[in-house]
Tab-separated table of C-alpha atoms in Angstrom:
chain	number	residue	atom	x	y	z
H	5	MET	CA	9.130	5.569	-12.912
H	6	LYS	CA	10.875	2.281	-12.173
H	7	GLU	CA	14.234	3.376	-13.576
H	8	GLU	CA	14.179	6.625	-11.625
H	9	ILE	CA	13.276	4.911	-8.351
H	10	LYS	CA	15.861	2.186	-8.949
H	11	SER	CA	18.650	4.721	-9.457
H	12	ALA	CA	17.761	6.617	-6.258
H	13	VAL	CA	17.472	3.424	-4.193
H	14	ASP	CA	20.683	1.969	-5.654
H	15	PHE	CA	22.474	5.167	-4.625
H	16	LEU	CA	21.167	4.876	-1.061
H	17	THR	CA	21.964	1.157	-0.974
H	18	ASN	CA	25.554	1.812	-2.074
H	19	ILE	CA	25.939	4.254	0.805
H	20	LEU	CA	24.475	1.642	3.146
H	21	ARG	CA	26.871	-1.028	1.837
H	22	SER	CA	29.812	1.199	2.646
H	23	LYS	CA	29.079	0.496	6.301
H	24	ASN	CA	31.009	-2.655	7.224
H	25	GLU	CA	28.342	-3.822	9.694
H	26	ILE	CA	25.730	-4.393	6.987
H	27	ASN	CA	25.999	-7.555	4.902
H	28	HIS	CA	25.060	-7.941	1.241
H	29	ASP	CA	21.796	-9.800	1.978
H	30	LYS	CA	20.533	-7.061	4.321
H	31	SER	CA	21.429	-4.314	1.858
H	32	SER	CA	19.766	-6.186	-1.028
H	33	GLN	CA	16.648	-6.661	1.075
H	34	PHE	CA	16.707	-2.943	1.976
H	35	ASN	CA	16.985	-2.097	-1.734
H	36	ALA	CA	13.958	-4.204	-2.698
H	37	VAL	CA	11.804	-2.986	0.194
H	38	LEU	CA	12.611	0.690	-0.396
H	39	GLN	CA	11.886	0.344	-4.120
H	40	ASN	CA	8.463	-1.106	-3.271
H	41	ILE	CA	7.726	1.618	-0.715
H	42	LEU	CA	8.692	4.413	-3.118
H	43	SER	CA	6.779	2.857	-6.035
H	44	ALA	CA	3.610	2.708	-3.938
H	45	ARG	CA	4.120	6.240	-2.627
H	46	TYR	CA	4.816	7.825	-6.025
H	47	GLN	CA	2.108	5.917	-7.918
H	48	ASP	CA	-0.409	8.784	-7.901
H	49	HIS	CA	2.246	11.509	-7.862
H	50	TRP	CA	4.082	10.816	-11.119
H	51	PHE	CA	3.486	13.210	-14.000
H	52	PRO	CA	5.805	12.602	-16.983
H	53	GLU	CA	4.161	15.442	-18.932
H	54	LYS	CA	4.901	17.844	-16.012
H	55	PRO	CA	8.039	16.429	-14.359
H	56	PHE	CA	8.308	19.040	-11.602
H	57	LYS	CA	4.708	18.647	-10.465
H	58	GLY	CA	4.850	16.782	-7.157
H	59	SER	CA	8.631	17.110	-6.936
H	60	GLY	CA	8.511	18.091	-3.261
H	61	PHE	CA	6.399	15.042	-2.472
H	62	ARG	CA	8.935	12.762	-4.183
H	63	CYS	CA	11.949	14.365	-2.485
H	64	ILE	CA	13.914	12.106	-0.131
H	65	ARG	CA	15.385	14.323	2.553
H	66	LEU	CA	17.847	13.666	5.336
H	67	ASN	CA	18.261	16.839	7.376
H	68	HIS	CA	19.919	15.567	10.569
H	69	ASN	CA	16.929	13.200	10.680
H	70	VAL	CA	16.576	10.104	8.548
H	71	ASP	CA	13.698	10.274	6.069
H	72	PRO	CA	10.669	8.305	7.381
H	73	LEU	CA	10.579	6.141	4.236
H	74	ILE	CA	14.187	5.065	4.766
H	75	LEU	CA	13.400	4.342	8.420
H	76	GLN	CA	10.369	2.282	7.368
H	77	ALA	CA	12.439	0.213	4.912
H	78	GLY	CA	15.172	-0.231	7.517
H	79	LYS	CA	12.705	-1.365	10.151
H	80	ILE	CA	11.222	-3.979	7.785
H	81	CYS	CA	14.744	-5.274	7.069
H	82	GLY	CA	15.820	-5.327	10.707
H	83	LEU	CA	18.163	-2.334	10.475
H	84	ASN	CA	17.906	-0.148	13.533
H	85	HIS	CA	17.603	3.620	13.523
H	86	SER	CA	21.110	4.260	14.885
H	87	ILE	CA	22.794	2.262	12.097
H	88	LEU	CA	20.847	4.166	9.436
H	89	GLU	CA	21.543	7.495	11.114
H	90	SER	CA	25.276	6.834	11.376
H	91	THR	CA	25.554	5.510	7.805
H	92	PHE	CA	23.895	8.245	5.764
H	93	PRO	CA	25.241	11.807	5.524
H	94	PRO	CA	23.455	14.182	7.906
H	95	GLU	CA	22.469	16.456	5.000
H	96	LEU	CA	21.299	14.582	1.902
H	97	THR	CA	18.580	15.444	-0.586
H	98	ILE	CA	17.474	13.250	-3.488
H	99	TRP	CA	14.979	14.517	-6.056
H	100	VAL	CA	13.184	11.713	-7.906
H	101	ASP	CA	11.466	13.219	-10.940
H	102	PRO	CA	10.362	11.774	-14.273
H	103	ARG	CA	13.453	11.372	-16.478
H	104	ASP	CA	15.753	12.917	-13.849
H	105	VAL	CA	17.140	11.881	-10.468
H	106	SER	CA	19.526	14.270	-8.738
H	107	PHE	CA	21.126	14.524	-5.320
H	108	ARG	CA	22.896	17.030	-3.127
H	109	ILE	CA	25.039	16.308	-0.073
H	110	GLY	CA	25.064	19.223	2.350
H	111	GLU	CA	23.013	22.405	2.201
H	112	ASN	CA	25.509	24.179	-0.056
H	113	GLY	CA	26.796	21.183	-1.989
H	114	SER	CA	26.660	20.955	-5.733
H	115	VAL	CA	23.910	18.932	-7.387
H	116	GLY	CA	24.882	15.579	-8.885
H	117	ILE	CA	22.911	13.598	-11.425
H	118	LEU	CA	22.099	9.962	-10.696
H	119	TYR	CA	19.827	9.310	-13.662
H	120	GLN	CA	18.845	11.301	-16.699
H	121	SER	CA	16.802	10.083	-19.616
H	122	GLU	CA	16.933	11.694	-23.025
H	123	ASN	CA	13.593	10.141	-23.976
H	124	ASP	CA	10.650	12.396	-23.300
H	125	PRO	CA	7.537	10.177	-23.395
H	126	SER	CA	5.481	12.926	-25.039
H	127	GLU	CA	8.137	13.423	-27.734
H	128	GLN	CA	8.395	9.676	-28.183
H	129	TYR	CA	4.596	9.483	-28.616
H	130	VAL	CA	4.672	12.253	-31.233
H	131	GLN	CA	7.490	10.496	-33.106
H	132	GLN	CA	5.631	7.164	-33.036
H	133	THR	CA	2.408	8.831	-34.219
H	134	GLN	CA	4.228	10.574	-37.056
H	135	ALA	CA	5.881	7.317	-38.070
H	136	LYS	CA	2.521	5.520	-38.107
H	137	GLN	CA	0.973	8.290	-40.205
H	138	GLN	CA	3.904	8.092	-42.597
H	139	GLU	CA	3.413	4.327	-42.901
H	140	LYS	CA	-0.284	4.818	-43.710
H	141	CYS	CA	0.554	7.395	-46.364
H	142	ASP	CA	3.241	5.200	-47.861
H	143	LEU	CA	0.844	2.259	-47.959
H	144	LEU	CA	-1.855	4.311	-49.695
H	145	ALA	CA	0.630	5.648	-52.206
H	146	SER	CA	2.059	2.191	-52.957
H	147	GLN	CA	-1.399	0.678	-53.450
H	148	SER	CA	-2.306	3.316	-55.969
H	149	ASN	CA	-2.123	2.396	-59.671
H	150	HIS	CA	-1.611	6.065	-60.376
H	151	ARG	CA	1.484	8.049	-59.656
H	152	THR	CA	3.207	7.809	-56.276
H	153	PHE	CA	2.984	10.934	-54.172
H	154	SER	CA	5.587	12.205	-51.797
H	155	SER	CA	4.110	12.555	-48.315
H	156	THR	CA	6.623	15.293	-47.629
H	157	PHE	CA	4.575	17.723	-49.712
H	158	MET	CA	1.048	16.328	-49.271
H	159	SER	CA	-0.970	15.205	-46.312
H	160	CYS	CA	-2.185	11.647	-46.113
H	161	LYS	CA	-5.706	12.867	-46.918
H	162	GLU	CA	-4.466	14.690	-50.016
H	163	GLN	CA	-2.603	11.608	-51.182
H	164	PHE	CA	-5.702	9.479	-50.664
H	165	MET	CA	-7.911	11.935	-52.517
H	166	ASN	CA	-5.509	12.095	-55.471
H	167	VAL	CA	-5.833	8.339	-55.984
H	168	PHE	CA	-9.403	8.834	-57.224
H	169	PRO	CA	-10.335	10.238	-60.620
H	170	SER	CA	-10.934	13.997	-60.527
H	171	ASN	CA	-14.735	13.678	-60.968
H	172	LEU	CA	-14.956	11.636	-57.711
H	173	ARG	CA	-12.597	13.845	-55.689
H	174	GLU	CA	-15.295	16.411	-55.031
H	175	SER	CA	-17.683	13.820	-53.594
H	176	VAL	CA	-18.398	14.427	-49.903
H	177	HIS	CA	-18.428	10.670	-49.311
H	178	TYR	CA	-14.770	10.268	-50.342
H	179	GLN	CA	-13.687	13.403	-48.478
H	180	GLN	CA	-15.248	12.054	-45.274
H	181	LEU	CA	-13.611	8.671	-45.826
H	182	ALA	CA	-10.261	10.328	-46.482
H	183	GLY	CA	-10.620	12.427	-43.334
H	184	PHE	CA	-11.464	9.325	-41.316
H	185	ILE	CA	-8.415	7.411	-42.622
H	186	ALA	CA	-6.100	10.360	-42.028
H	187	SER	CA	-7.200	10.699	-38.403
């Protein structure tokens, strides 16, 4: 969430810096305050597994009126409403979603991408889980005095069970233990 918010706020701050009346310290303060405000606001409305859920809530919208969150950050930093209103485009929309931050200037403008992450947390979790399972299987296979089994063709449980002599493989006790280790 931090990277997405940072990219949206940096974009707004760059627009603010384009105004000659606003110094670097004020714009840096605005950046930090707005990041804090958005982080607090989005805390319970951030769903990486369903990135579009809550998208409307996380939308920053300037439609001939400055978004209240931008006004709040400006007020805290000592930037008055008229400066903010004259600095930002009259029609600006920023969508802050998990792994994607986009913007559009004007009602009919094209959509630009500010931030896009290739890493899907759920895919990353699956990859990490698979890697851990592979490590477990490799460890079991390497500890075996018998032949080494390829985990590509056998599950971890099957590899574990094949370590034991055939007369013990049918024992419920070892099958339960193998199931426990594989999980």
